[in-house]
C-alpha positions as MATLAB code, in Angstrom:
seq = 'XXXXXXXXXXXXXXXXXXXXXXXXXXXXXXXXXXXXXXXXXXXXXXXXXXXXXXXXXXXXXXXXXXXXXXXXXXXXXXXXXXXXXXXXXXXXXXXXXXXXXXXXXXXXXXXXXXXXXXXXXXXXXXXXXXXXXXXXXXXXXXXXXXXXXXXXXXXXXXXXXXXXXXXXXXXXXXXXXXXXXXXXXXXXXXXXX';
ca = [
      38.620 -165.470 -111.790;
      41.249 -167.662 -109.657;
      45.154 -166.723 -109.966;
      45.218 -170.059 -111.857;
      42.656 -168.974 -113.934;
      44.728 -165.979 -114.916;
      47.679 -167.998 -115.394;
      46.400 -170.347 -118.015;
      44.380 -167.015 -119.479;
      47.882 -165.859 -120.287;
      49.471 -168.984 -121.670;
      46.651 -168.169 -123.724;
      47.252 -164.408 -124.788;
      50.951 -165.615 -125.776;
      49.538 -167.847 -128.289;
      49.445 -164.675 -130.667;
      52.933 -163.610 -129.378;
      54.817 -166.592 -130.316;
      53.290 -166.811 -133.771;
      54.438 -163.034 -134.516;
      57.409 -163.690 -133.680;
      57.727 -166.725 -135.727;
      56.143 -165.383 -138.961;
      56.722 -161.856 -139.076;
      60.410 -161.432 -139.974;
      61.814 -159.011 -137.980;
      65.541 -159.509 -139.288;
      66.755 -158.626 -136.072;
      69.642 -161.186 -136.454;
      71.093 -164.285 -135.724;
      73.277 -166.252 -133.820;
      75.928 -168.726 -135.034;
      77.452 -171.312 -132.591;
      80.240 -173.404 -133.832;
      78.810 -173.244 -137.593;
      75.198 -173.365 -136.915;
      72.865 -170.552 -137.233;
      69.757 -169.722 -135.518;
      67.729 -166.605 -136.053;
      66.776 -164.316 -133.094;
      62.962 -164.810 -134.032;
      62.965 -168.210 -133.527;
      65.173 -168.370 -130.121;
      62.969 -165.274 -129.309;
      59.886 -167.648 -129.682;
      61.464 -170.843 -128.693;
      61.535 -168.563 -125.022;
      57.759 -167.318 -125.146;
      56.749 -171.120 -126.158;
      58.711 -172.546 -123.063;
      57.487 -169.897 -120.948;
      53.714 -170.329 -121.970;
      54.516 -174.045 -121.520;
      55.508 -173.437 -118.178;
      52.662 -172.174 -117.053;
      50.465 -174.753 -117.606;
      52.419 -177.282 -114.610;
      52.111 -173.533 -112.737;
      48.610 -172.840 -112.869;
      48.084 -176.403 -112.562;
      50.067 -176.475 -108.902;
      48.851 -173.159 -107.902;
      45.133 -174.454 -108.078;
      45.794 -177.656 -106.450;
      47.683 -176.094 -103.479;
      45.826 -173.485 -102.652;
      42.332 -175.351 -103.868;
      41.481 -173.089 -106.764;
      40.278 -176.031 -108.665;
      36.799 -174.759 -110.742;
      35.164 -176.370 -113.867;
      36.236 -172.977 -115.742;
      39.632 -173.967 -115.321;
      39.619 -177.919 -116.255;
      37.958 -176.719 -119.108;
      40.576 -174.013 -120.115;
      43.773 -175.665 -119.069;
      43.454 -178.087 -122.321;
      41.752 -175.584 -124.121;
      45.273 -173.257 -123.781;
      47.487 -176.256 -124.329;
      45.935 -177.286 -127.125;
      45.607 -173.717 -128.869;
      49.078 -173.017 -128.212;
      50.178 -176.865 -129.285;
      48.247 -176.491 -132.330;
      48.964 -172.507 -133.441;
      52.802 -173.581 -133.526;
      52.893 -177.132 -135.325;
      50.987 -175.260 -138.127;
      53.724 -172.696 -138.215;
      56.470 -175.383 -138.081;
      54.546 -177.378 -141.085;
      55.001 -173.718 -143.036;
      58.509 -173.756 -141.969;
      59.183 -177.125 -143.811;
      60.476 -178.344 -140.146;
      57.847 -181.462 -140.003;
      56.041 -182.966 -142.214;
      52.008 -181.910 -142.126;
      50.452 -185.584 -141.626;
      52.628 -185.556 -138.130;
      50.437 -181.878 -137.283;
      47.337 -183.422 -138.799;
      47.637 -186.265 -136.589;
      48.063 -184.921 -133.443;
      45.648 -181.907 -134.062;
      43.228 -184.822 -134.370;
      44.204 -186.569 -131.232;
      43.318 -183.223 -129.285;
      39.872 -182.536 -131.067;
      39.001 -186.382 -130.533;
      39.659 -185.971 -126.850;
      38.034 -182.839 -126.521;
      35.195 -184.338 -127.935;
      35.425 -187.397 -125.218;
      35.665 -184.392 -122.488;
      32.728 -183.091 -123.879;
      30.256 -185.977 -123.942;
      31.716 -186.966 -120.474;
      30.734 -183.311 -119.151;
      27.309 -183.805 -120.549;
      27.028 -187.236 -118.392;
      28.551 -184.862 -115.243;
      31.916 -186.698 -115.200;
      35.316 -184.564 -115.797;
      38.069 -186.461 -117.800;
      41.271 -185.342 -115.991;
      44.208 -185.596 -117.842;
      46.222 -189.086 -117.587;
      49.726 -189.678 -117.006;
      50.352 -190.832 -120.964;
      48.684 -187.208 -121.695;
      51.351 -185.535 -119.390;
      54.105 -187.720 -121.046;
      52.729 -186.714 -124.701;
      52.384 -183.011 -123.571;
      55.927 -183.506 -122.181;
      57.338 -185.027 -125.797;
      54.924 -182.458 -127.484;
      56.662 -179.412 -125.512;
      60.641 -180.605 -126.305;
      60.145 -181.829 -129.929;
      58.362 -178.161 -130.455;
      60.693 -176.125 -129.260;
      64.069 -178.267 -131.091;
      62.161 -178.013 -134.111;
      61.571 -174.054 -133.296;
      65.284 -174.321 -133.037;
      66.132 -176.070 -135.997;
      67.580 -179.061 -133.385;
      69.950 -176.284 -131.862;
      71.665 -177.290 -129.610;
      71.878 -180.983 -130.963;
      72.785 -179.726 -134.699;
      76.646 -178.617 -133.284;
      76.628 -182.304 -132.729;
      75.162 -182.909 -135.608;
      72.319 -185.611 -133.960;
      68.975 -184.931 -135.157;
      67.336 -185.228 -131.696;
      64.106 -182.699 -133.241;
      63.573 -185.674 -136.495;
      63.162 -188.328 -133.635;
      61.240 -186.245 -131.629;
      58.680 -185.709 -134.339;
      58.209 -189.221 -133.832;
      58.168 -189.535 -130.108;
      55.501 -187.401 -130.251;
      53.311 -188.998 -132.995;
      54.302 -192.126 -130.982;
      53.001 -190.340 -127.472;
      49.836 -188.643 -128.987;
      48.439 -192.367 -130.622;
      48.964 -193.968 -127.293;
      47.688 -191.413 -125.454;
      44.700 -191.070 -127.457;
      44.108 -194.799 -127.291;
      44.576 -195.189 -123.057;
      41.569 -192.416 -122.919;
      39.337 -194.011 -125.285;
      40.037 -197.472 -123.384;
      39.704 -195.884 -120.323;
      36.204 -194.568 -120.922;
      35.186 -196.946 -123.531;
      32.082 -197.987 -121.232;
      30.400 -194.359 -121.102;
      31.340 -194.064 -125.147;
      29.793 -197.487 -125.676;
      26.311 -195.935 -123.227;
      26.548 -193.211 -125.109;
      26.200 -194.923 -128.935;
      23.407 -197.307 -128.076;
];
């Protein structure tokens, strides 16, 4: 068990923490900036989420640099993303902050690439992440945390930067999705026959 590996292990454990902190209400208060209101739970969360975030380009650096790089972690590092990607779109479909088909979809993306990893583990080939899936991740990490926010800052302006995000990242996941499949179309194709 690698620093890295402890690193992504904890983007993992705050999984948990930022959905406490979204559901339970703790009625601790809320902040109001030039006529918009935001509760402390959800900046509170908005801070765990970008901090678990966070360490997923840390562990990710850490391994590479100091060459920590085991199959443990290549499988975990999507594993925590997508737990923690996943665990909070739910919430924000509860919230009435986007609409459930936009979760639905890219909960799907991640359980159809998983399922690519997987049969491309079985043939002894890893599936490293692309640069679309950084980009989507990216999208996936900013939309989350505006919508967490209820588009603070972007609501004093009133711009609803977090409604087009929701589509950036529907936009992001379906591309992404597709540039794996194309990519490794010729070991899915060896695979049906």
């Amino acid at each position: 068990m690698n620093l890295a590996n402890r690193i992504t292990l904890a983007r993992i454990l705050l999984v948990p923490v930022v959905c406490v902190i979204l559901l339970v209400p703790f009625h601790i208060g809320s902040v109001t900036f030039h006529g918009q209101t935001t509760t402390v739970n959800e900046a509170l969360a908005a801070l765990v989420f970008i901090a678990a975030a966070a360490t997923d380009a840390l562990d990710g650096r850490i391994a590479r640099k100091r060459n920590m790089i085991t199959n443990f972690g290549k499988f975990l590092d999507p594993l925590a993303d997508k737990l923690l990607v996943s665990a909070v779109l739910i919430i924000l479909v509860q919230m009435q902050r986007m609409p459930a088909w936009v979760a639905i979809v890219i909960i799907s993306r991640e359980f159809a690439v998983t399922g690519l990893r997987l049969i491309a583990a079985g043939d002894g080939v890893v599936v490293a992440a692309s640069q679309w899936g950084k980009w989507k991740t990216t999208a996936q990490m900013v939309g989350i945390v505006l919508l967490m926010l209820n588009n603070f800052p972007f609501s004093v302006i009133r711009v609803p930067v977090a409604q087009v995000m929701i589509y950036v990242m529907v936009i992001m996941t379906v591309v992404s999705a597709i540039d794996y499949f194309m990519k490794n179309r010729e070991m899915i194709l060896s695979r049906a026959s």
